[in-house]
Amino acid sequence: MKLSAAGLVAWHSVGFSRGRIFAQRKSCHVYPTHLAFGHFDHRKQSLPPAFLFRTSHSDTMMGKKGLLERLAEGPVIGDGSYVFTLEKRGYVKGGPWTPEAVIEHPEGVKQLHREFMRAGADVLQAFTFYSTDDKLHLAGNLAGESVTCHDQNEAACKLVQEVAAEGKDVLICGGCSPTPSYMEKKGKEVVQQEFKKQVDVFAHREEVDFLLCEFMGHVEECEWAIEAMKAAGKPVACTMRIGPKGDQNGVPTGECAVRMAKAGADVVGINCLYDVNTSLKTVEMMKTALDKAGLSPYLMIQPLGYHCPEVENMLEGYFHLPEAPFALEPRLLTRFDVQKFARAAYELGVRYLGGCCGFEPYHIRALAEELAPERGRLPDASAKHEPWGGALKGSMFAFMRKRAGREHWENLKPTLGRPDHSVLQDHLDE
């Protein structure tokens, strides 16, 4: 789905400049305060009229492009938080974080899929995180008494397929996650058997477009997972829950990326545990190592939706915050934080952008809107949204109307509203 020529002219006439900062990347300092939250004067306060982004009949009749083909053409927007968001909505138990909701509360899961799709996600991920049989029985988790990995993955695929069919050209991702068996040192054969149970469900479903192994803490387990996933004959992505310090066994960040790529991953990157600034640093380390090794997988980033600079050099990231996982709301990213992050990640060379814990649908909309010039379209949810608070022009309050513009929101420094609370946490749990 592309803009017409007239639409592209209209888009650029309101001030969108494509690729200007990327051309200068090698000559600028790219760490957080400059890259993630610098000032990119590449867009104005308003977007082109929504009619410029309507999809023609000929567009919808074309065959669906796969993940790798889309990444070659431009950015792909993933979806956001599932376990955290569904826990808040009363469908997931915090602690086990397992996805039996796909069987117990399918409408709750489908509604979140719909919201991410409306917000602009090009990919909907089947809710199969932590669905391995060994995880379902871990630490007395009662879910394992009534459901199996196979049950959950089949149900999750059915739900996401139903929602994707309601949209326009949405990709479906089958997700795998780390296994307790690896942590218990049960060996490659046992660990791969857990992955195989998941992959077998995805492999026979034509509607599953690609596979993702995410939240991995050890690159060795990544290699075992990638090997199992490649057997399905679909594109494979792999993301690790690591920061600048590397994986849980001390393998350097750059080496992790190289090993994932050599194992056969088409897309490599990171997700969860760290905020957008730390994640950008980490991906740049990966990119440098991959370039040096002569490898060129696509880069992927799905960071935490919370600010947590204190934990950048801690191996388990935000888990060390005493606020985790149930009192993190004061640290939540704003939509404007996400816009700045999206631009910074894109200019760094990342082509698959989404979010992890804390990323709500409106955050995904911010990603999609920021990269609309590159993607050639706005999400459906933008029909009810104007960038930089533009819709406040319609407020009945004069002082609110003054906030309808980029200057106010780009320069705003949000406060906690909590007297006597520190800016950063001075106590981190071990």
C-alpha positions as a printed NumPy array, in Angstrom:
array([[  0.   ,   0.   ,   0.   ],
       [  1.705,   3.144,  -1.23 ],
       [  0.802,   6.779,  -1.492],
       [ -0.141,   8.1  ,  -4.879],
       [  2.309,  10.524,  -6.49 ],
       [  0.021,  13.362,  -5.503],
       [ -0.061,  12.057,  -1.968],
       [  3.723,  11.956,  -1.716],
       [  3.953,  15.509,  -3.023],
       [  1.41 ,  16.634,  -0.451],
       [  3.295,  14.776,   2.285],
       [  6.597,  16.444,   1.521],
       [  4.923,  19.803,   1.081],
       [  4.132,  19.856,   4.796],
       [  7.757,  19.399,   5.698],
       [  8.722,  15.733,   5.804],
       [ 12.331,  15.039,   4.893],
       [ 13.374,  11.416,   4.387],
       [ 16.791,  10.117,   5.38 ],
       [ 18.447,  13.454,   6.133],
       [ 19.817,  12.492,   9.528],
       [ 20.815,   8.98 ,   8.429],
       [ 23.191,  10.391,   5.847],
       [ 24.986,  12.221,   8.642],
       [ 25.076,   9.317,  11.108],
       [ 28.736,   8.429,  10.685],
       [ 29.811,  11.93 ,  11.603],
       [ 27.686,  12.351,  14.706],
       [ 27.713,  10.973,  18.232],
       [ 24.916,   8.441,  18.368],
       [ 24.425,   7.691,  22.035],
       [ 21.193,   8.29 ,  23.883],
       [ 20.846,  11.96 ,  24.675],
       [ 21.855,  12.889,  21.15 ],
       [ 20.339,  10.088,  19.138],
       [ 17.255,   8.957,  20.984],
       [ 16.13 ,  12.295,  22.293],
       [ 17.85 ,  14.77 ,  20.002],
       [ 15.914,  17.256,  17.9  ],
       [ 15.096,  16.04 ,  14.419],
       [ 13.565,  18.897,  12.479],
       [ 12.082,  16.686,   9.8  ],
       [  8.373,  17.089,  10.285],
       [  5.851,  19.827,  10.887],
       [  2.854,  19.942,  13.167],
       [  0.287,  18.375,  10.876],
       [ -0.105,  15.396,   8.555],
       [ -1.663,  15.251,   5.122],
       [ -5.407,  14.622,   4.925],
       [ -6.433,  11.073,   5.713],
       [ -7.835,  10.523,   2.196],
       [ -4.298,  10.49 ,   0.843],
       [ -3.709,   7.216,   2.646],
       [ -6.699,   5.212,   1.54 ],
       [ -5.838,   1.896,  -0.043],
       [ -6.914,   1.297,  -3.623],
       [ -8.733,  -1.876,  -4.671],
       [ -5.743,  -2.934,  -6.772],
       [ -3.508,  -2.703,  -3.701],
       [ -5.687,  -5.01 ,  -1.65 ],
       [ -5.873,  -7.57 ,  -4.466],
       [ -2.115,  -7.971,  -4.683],
       [ -0.444, -10.969,  -3.04 ],
       [  0.845, -10.491,   0.492],
       [  4.543,  -9.713,   0.712],
       [  6.621, -11.623,   3.245],
       [  8.645, -10.211,   6.111],
       [ 12.024, -10.156,   4.37 ],
       [ 10.589,  -8.546,   1.252],
       [  8.98 ,  -5.821,   3.355],
       [ 12.137,  -5.202,   5.359],
       [ 14.059,  -4.754,   2.112],
       [ 11.604,  -2.01 ,   1.138],
       [ 11.446,  -0.124,   4.432],
       [ 10.475,  -0.23 ,   8.112],
       [  8.133,  -2.858,   9.525],
       [  6.14 ,  -2.061,  12.655],
       [  5.664,  -4.845,  15.191],
       [  3.116,  -4.991,  17.969],
       [  3.578,  -4.297,  21.67 ],
       [  3.075,  -5.669,  25.163],
       [  0.923,  -8.731,  25.739],
       [  1.649, -10.273,  29.137],
       [  1.897,  -6.905,  30.93 ],
       [ -1.126,  -5.383,  29.217],
       [ -3.289,  -8.474,  29.627],
       [ -2.267,  -8.717,  33.29 ],
       [ -3.506,  -5.163,  33.797],
       [ -6.762,  -6.107,  32.11 ],
       [ -7.256,  -9.155,  34.321],
       [ -6.436, -11.97 ,  31.886],
       [ -2.865, -12.981,  32.824],
       [ -1.429, -13.836,  36.246],
       [  1.663, -11.796,  37.077],
       [  4.451, -14.099,  38.191],
       [  3.986, -17.133,  35.926],
       [  3.085, -14.809,  32.985],
       [  1.905, -17.805,  30.956],
       [ -0.604, -17.402,  28.078],
       [ -3.506, -19.698,  28.978],
       [ -5.71 , -16.655,  28.306],
       [ -5.843, -17.744,  24.659],
       [ -8.058, -20.608,  25.855],
       [ -9.689, -19.102,  28.955],
       [-10.339, -15.561,  27.637],
       [ -9.962, -15.569,  23.848],
       [-11.959, -12.363,  23.329],
       [ -9.603, -10.455,  25.625],
       [ -6.615, -11.567,  23.57 ],
       [ -8.364, -10.846,  20.271],
       [ -9.277,  -7.338,  21.375],
       [ -5.639,  -6.513,  22.128],
       [ -4.606,  -7.922,  18.733],
       [ -7.213,  -5.647,  17.132],
       [ -5.956,  -2.587,  18.982],
       [ -2.357,  -3.161,  17.921],
       [ -3.451,  -3.728,  14.329],
       [ -5.546,  -0.544,  14.299],
       [ -2.61 ,   1.34 ,  15.822],
       [ -0.453,   0.45 ,  12.821],
       [  1.241,  -2.88 ,  13.533],
       [  2.304,  -4.653,  10.341],
       [  2.828,  -7.809,  12.396],
       [  0.602,  -9.54 ,  14.93 ],
       [  2.403, -12.03 ,  17.136],
       [  0.517, -15.1  ,  18.289],
       [  0.256, -14.962,  22.082],
       [  2.503, -17.946,  22.758],
       [  5.069, -16.369,  25.075],
       [  6.121, -18.766,  27.873],
       [  3.942, -21.539,  26.472],
       [  6.484, -24.374,  26.651],
       [  5.385, -27.395,  28.674],
       [  8.296, -27.042,  31.087],
       [  7.295, -23.426,  31.824],
       [  3.619, -24.328,  32.291],
       [  4.639, -26.642,  35.143],
       [  7.401, -24.467,  36.623],
       [  7.178, -23.59 ,  40.319],
       [  3.79 , -25.165,  40.787],
       [  2.095, -23.267,  37.966],
       [ -1.395, -24.781,  37.795],
       [ -1.83 , -23.919,  34.111],
       [  0.128, -27.025,  33.186],
       [ -2.55 , -29.214,  34.732],
       [ -5.188, -28.173,  32.234],
       [ -3.408, -27.016,  29.054],
       [ -0.4  , -28.051,  27.008],
       [  1.986, -26.149,  24.799],
       [  0.283, -27.639,  21.764],
       [ -3.183, -26.604,  23.003],
       [ -2.101, -23.039,  23.651],
       [ -0.177, -22.539,  20.426],
       [ -3.024, -23.919,  18.325],
       [ -5.517, -21.638,  20.074],
       [ -3.198, -18.624,  19.808],
       [ -2.699, -19.154,  16.075],
       [ -6.429, -19.449,  15.505],
       [ -7.132, -16.208,  17.378],
       [ -4.481, -14.148,  15.656],
       [ -5.499, -15.475,  12.25 ],
       [ -9.106, -14.412,  12.858],
       [ -8.02 , -10.88 ,  13.745],
       [ -5.47 , -10.568,  10.952],
       [ -8.193, -11.504,   8.472],
       [-10.08 ,  -8.381,   9.571],
       [ -7.149,  -6.151,   8.605],
       [ -5.141,  -5.232,   5.552],
       [ -2.143,  -7.357,   4.662],
       [ -1.023,  -8.081,   8.232],
       [  1.77 , -10.586,   8.855],
       [  1.422, -13.301,  11.518],
       [  4.362, -14.235,  13.717],
       [  4.745, -17.453,  15.683],
       [  6.706, -16.788,  18.86 ],
       [  9.041, -18.941,  20.94 ],
       [ 10.595, -18.015,  24.285],
       [ 13.324, -19.288,  26.647],
       [ 12.937, -22.662,  28.33 ],
       [ 13.402, -23.546,  31.992],
       [ 15.083, -26.708,  30.697],
       [ 18.03 , -24.649,  29.487],
       [ 18.429, -22.958,  32.872],
       [ 18.271, -26.397,  34.492],
       [ 21.124, -27.544,  32.201],
       [ 19.198, -30.449,  30.721],
       [ 21.129, -30.253,  27.47 ],
       [ 20.551, -29.433,  23.828],
       [ 18.329, -32.392,  22.967],
       [ 15.835, -31.707,  25.772],
       [ 15.797, -27.955,  25.132],
       [ 15.274, -28.366,  21.401],
       [ 12.425, -30.765,  22.06 ],
       [ 10.635, -27.962,  23.941],
       [ 11.18 , -25.624,  21.007],
       [ 10.087, -28.298,  18.544],
       [  6.712, -28.64 ,  20.278],
       [  6.107, -24.956,  19.597],
       [  7.529, -24.912,  16.094],
       [  5.53 , -27.968,  14.985],
       [  2.314, -25.98 ,  15.451],
       [  3.614, -23.018,  13.456],
       [  5.211, -25.11 ,  10.715],
       [  1.999, -26.677,   9.42 ],
       [  0.082, -23.399,   9.415],
       [  0.434, -21.537,   6.139],
       [ -0.923, -18.341,   7.703],
       [  2.113, -18.083,  10.03 ],
       [  4.497, -15.94 ,   7.993],
       [  7.636, -16.103,  10.126],
       [  8.977, -17.23 ,  13.491],
       [ 10.479, -15.197,  16.31 ],
       [ 12.464, -16.451,  19.279],
       [ 12.484, -13.637,  21.837],
       [ 13.553, -12.709,  25.36 ],
       [ 16.575, -14.975,  25.183],
       [ 19.245, -14.538,  27.855],
       [ 21.892, -16.927,  26.503],
       [ 23.18 , -16.909,  22.951],
       [ 23.799, -20.649,  23.101],
       [ 20.092, -21.239,  23.643],
       [ 19.435, -18.83 ,  20.767],
       [ 21.54 , -21.005,  18.475],
       [ 19.632, -24.13 ,  19.526],
       [ 16.293, -22.351,  19.037],
       [ 17.241, -20.963,  15.62 ],
       [ 18.271, -24.429,  14.469],
       [ 14.892, -25.82 ,  15.522],
       [ 12.955, -22.947,  13.953],
       [ 14.791, -23.08 ,  10.626],
       [ 13.414, -26.586,  10.157],
       [  9.959, -25.029,   9.668],
       [ 11.089, -23.457,   6.392],
       [  9.967, -19.954,   7.35 ],
       [ 11.996, -16.75 ,   7.951],
       [ 13.456, -16.627,  11.458],
       [ 14.03 , -13.672,  13.777],
       [ 15.746, -13.802,  17.165],
       [ 15.962, -11.176,  19.894],
       [ 17.83 , -11.268,  23.185],
       [ 17.098,  -9.62 ,  26.523],
       [ 20.599,  -8.165,  26.742],
       [ 22.21 ,  -4.771,  27.164],
       [ 25.746,  -3.463,  26.659],
       [ 27.197,  -6.043,  29.083],
       [ 26.275,  -9.038,  26.925],
       [ 24.452, -12.26 ,  27.729],
       [ 24.023, -14.13 ,  31.007],
       [ 27.203, -16.134,  30.396],
       [ 29.308, -13.06 ,  29.659],
       [ 29.304, -13.384,  25.866],
       [ 29.828,  -9.845,  24.477],
       [ 26.848,  -8.138,  22.864],
       [ 28.417,  -7.922,  19.424],
       [ 29.424, -11.585,  19.49 ],
       [ 25.844, -12.532,  20.372],
       [ 24.602, -10.803,  17.217],
       [ 27.226, -12.482,  15.06 ],
       [ 26.439, -15.917,  16.467],
       [ 22.7  , -15.472,  15.927],
       [ 23.303, -14.458,  12.329],
       [ 25.692, -17.35 ,  11.7  ],
       [ 23.16 , -19.746,  13.189],
       [ 20.772, -18.696,  10.433],
       [ 18.621, -15.886,  11.848],
       [ 17.372, -13.55 ,   9.119],
       [ 16.628, -10.827,  11.666],
       [ 18.532, -10.22 ,  14.913],
       [ 18.189,  -7.761,  17.744],
       [ 16.948,  -7.187,  21.271],
       [ 13.758,  -6.949,  23.254],
       [ 12.622,  -6.117,  26.791],
       [ 14.604,  -5.495,  30.044],
       [ 16.103,  -2.141,  29.009],
       [ 14.747,   1.252,  28.046],
       [ 14.955,   2.88 ,  24.638],
       [ 18.289,   4.613,  25.217],
       [ 20.095,   1.523,  26.462],
       [ 18.493,  -0.514,  23.688],
       [ 19.808,   1.879,  21.046],
       [ 23.304,   1.587,  22.473],
       [ 23.02 ,  -2.185,  22.446],
       [ 21.801,  -2.427,  18.86 ],
       [ 24.595,  -0.146,  17.703],
       [ 27.099,  -2.52 ,  19.302],
       [ 25.443,  -5.38 ,  17.442],
       [ 25.518,  -3.498,  14.153],
       [ 29.212,  -2.668,  14.529],
       [ 30.099,  -6.327,  15.165],
       [ 27.927,  -7.563,  12.296],
       [ 29.484,  -5.064,   9.89 ],
       [ 32.967,  -6.15 ,  10.964],
       [ 32.06 ,  -9.809,  10.409],
       [ 30.618,  -9.055,   6.972],
       [ 27.122, -10.152,   8.009],
       [ 23.955,  -8.28 ,   7.139],
       [ 20.832,  -9.623,   8.835],
       [ 18.045,  -7.124,   9.374],
       [ 18.094,  -5.381,  12.75 ],
       [ 15.166,  -5.531,  15.163],
       [ 14.405,  -3.633,  18.356],
       [ 11.481,  -4.043,  20.757],
       [ 12.48 ,  -2.241,  23.959],
       [ 10.873,  -1.851,  27.33 ],
       [  8.148,   0.789,  27.562],
       [  9.599,   2.328,  30.731],
       [ 12.506,   4.63 ,  31.563],
       [ 15.101,   2.79 ,  33.65 ],
       [ 18.609,   4.22 ,  33.077],
       [ 19.772,   2.942,  36.478],
       [ 19.916,  -0.668,  35.29 ],
       [ 21.827,  -0.252,  32.032],
       [ 24.79 ,  -2.275,  33.294],
       [ 22.81 ,  -4.925,  35.191],
       [ 22.277,  -8.273,  33.507],
       [ 18.588,  -8.598,  34.387],
       [ 17.706,  -5.   ,  33.584],
       [ 14.526,  -3.558,  35.016],
       [ 13.871,  -6.675,  37.096],
       [ 16.253,  -5.1  ,  39.621],
       [ 13.942,  -2.121,  40.154],
       [ 11.872,  -2.557,  43.324],
       [  8.949,  -1.12 ,  41.343],
       [  8.976,  -4.128,  39.008],
       [  6.615,  -5.418,  37.89 ],
       [  3.57 ,  -3.793,  39.512],
       [  4.495,  -0.136,  40.166],
       [  6.261,   0.922,  36.976],
       [  3.618,   3.328,  35.675],
       [  5.461,   6.517,  36.743],
       [  8.283,   5.485,  34.397],
       [  6.065,   4.935,  31.347],
       [  7.198,   6.384,  28.014],
       [  5.066,   9.121,  26.516],
       [  3.998,   8.96 ,  22.888],
       [  6.508,  11.713,  22.18 ],
       [  9.329,   9.658,  23.697],
       [  8.352,   6.867,  21.325],
       [  8.36 ,   9.149,  18.291],
       [ 11.905,  10.259,  19.067],
       [ 12.972,   6.684,  19.666],
       [ 11.446,   5.539,  16.369],
       [ 13.328,   8.142,  14.381],
       [ 16.607,   7.396,  16.163],
       [ 16.274,   3.635,  15.65 ],
       [ 15.444,   4.048,  11.982],
       [ 18.41 ,   6.327,  11.387],
       [ 20.627,   3.777,  13.121],
       [ 19.574,   1.228,  10.508],
       [ 16.926,  -0.727,  12.418],
       [ 14.112,  -1.851,  10.143],
       [ 11.879,  -3.895,  12.479],
       [ 10.541,  -1.713,  15.304],
       [  8.051,  -2.709,  17.955],
       [  7.715,  -2.737,  21.714],
       [  7.803,  -5.073,  24.685],
       [  6.483,  -4.784,  28.257],
       [  4.722,  -1.453,  28.738],
       [  4.209,  -0.673,  25.028],
       [  0.512,   0.047,  24.656],
       [ -1.348,   0.443,  21.332],
       [ -0.921,   4.223,  21.381],
       [  2.839,   3.706,  21.582],
       [  2.678,   1.535,  18.459],
       [  0.644,   4.282,  16.786],
       [  3.452,   6.715,  17.621],
       [  5.958,   4.405,  15.902],
       [  3.735,   4.114,  12.844],
       [  3.065,   7.838,  12.621],
       [  6.707,   8.816,  13.01 ],
       [  7.72 ,   6.456,  10.201],
       [  4.701,   7.175,   8.002],
       [  6.84 ,   8.992,   5.38 ],
       [  8.955,   5.868,   4.934],
       [  5.988,   3.466,   5.078],
       [  3.766,   5.548,   2.796],
       [  0.7  ,   5.38 ,   5.018],
       [ -0.832,   6.2  ,   8.372],
       [ -2.518,   3.676,  10.694],
       [ -6.295,   3.528,  10.985],
       [ -6.037,   4.885,  14.534],
       [ -4.63 ,   8.156,  13.178],
       [ -8.143,   9.065,  12.081],
       [ -8.715,   9.912,  15.752],
       [ -5.339,  11.538,  16.371],
       [ -3.314,  14.525,  15.232],
       [  0.43 ,  14.651,  15.879],
       [  1.904,  16.979,  18.475],
       [ -1.475,  17.59 ,  20.097],
       [ -2.942,  19.197,  16.995],
       [ -6.513,  18.211,  17.88 ],
       [ -6.362,  20.461,  20.932],
       [ -7.229,  23.279,  18.556],
       [-10.775,  22.053,  19.068],
       [-10.704,  22.332,  22.861],
       [-13.285,  24.544,  24.547],
       [-10.524,  25.879,  26.839],
       [ -8.297,  28.663,  25.52 ],
       [ -5.262,  27.615,  27.604],
       [ -5.531,  24.074,  26.166],
       [ -5.697,  25.39 ,  22.614],
       [ -2.29 ,  26.968,  23.151],
       [ -0.823,  23.448,  23.514],
       [ -1.856,  22.44 ,  19.998],
       [  1.575,  22.204,  18.442],
       [  4.993,  20.649,  18.408],
       [  6.754,  23.385,  20.394],
       [  4.849,  22.642,  23.602],
       [  5.089,  18.847,  23.524],
       [  8.614,  18.527,  22.195],
       [ 10.009,  20.794,  24.894],
       [  7.87 ,  19.479,  27.738],
       [  9.637,  17.792,  30.66 ],
       [  6.961,  15.649,  32.328],
       [  6.942,  15.541,  36.124],
       [  5.906,  12.781,  38.506],
       [  3.487,  14.865,  40.517],
       [  4.74 ,  13.066,  43.624],
       [  6.437,  15.372,  46.143],
       [  9.57 ,  13.97 ,  47.824],
       [ 10.023,  11.198,  45.239],
       [ 13.516,  10.815,  43.792],
       [ 14.121,  11.101,  40.064],
       [ 16.126,   7.852,  39.987],
       [ 15.878,   4.782,  42.181],
       [ 18.705,   4.662,  44.723],
       [ 17.931,   1.096,  45.805],
       [ 18.178,  -1.75 ,  43.33 ],
       [ 17.268,  -5.298,  44.271],
       [ 19.719,  -8.105,  43.654]])
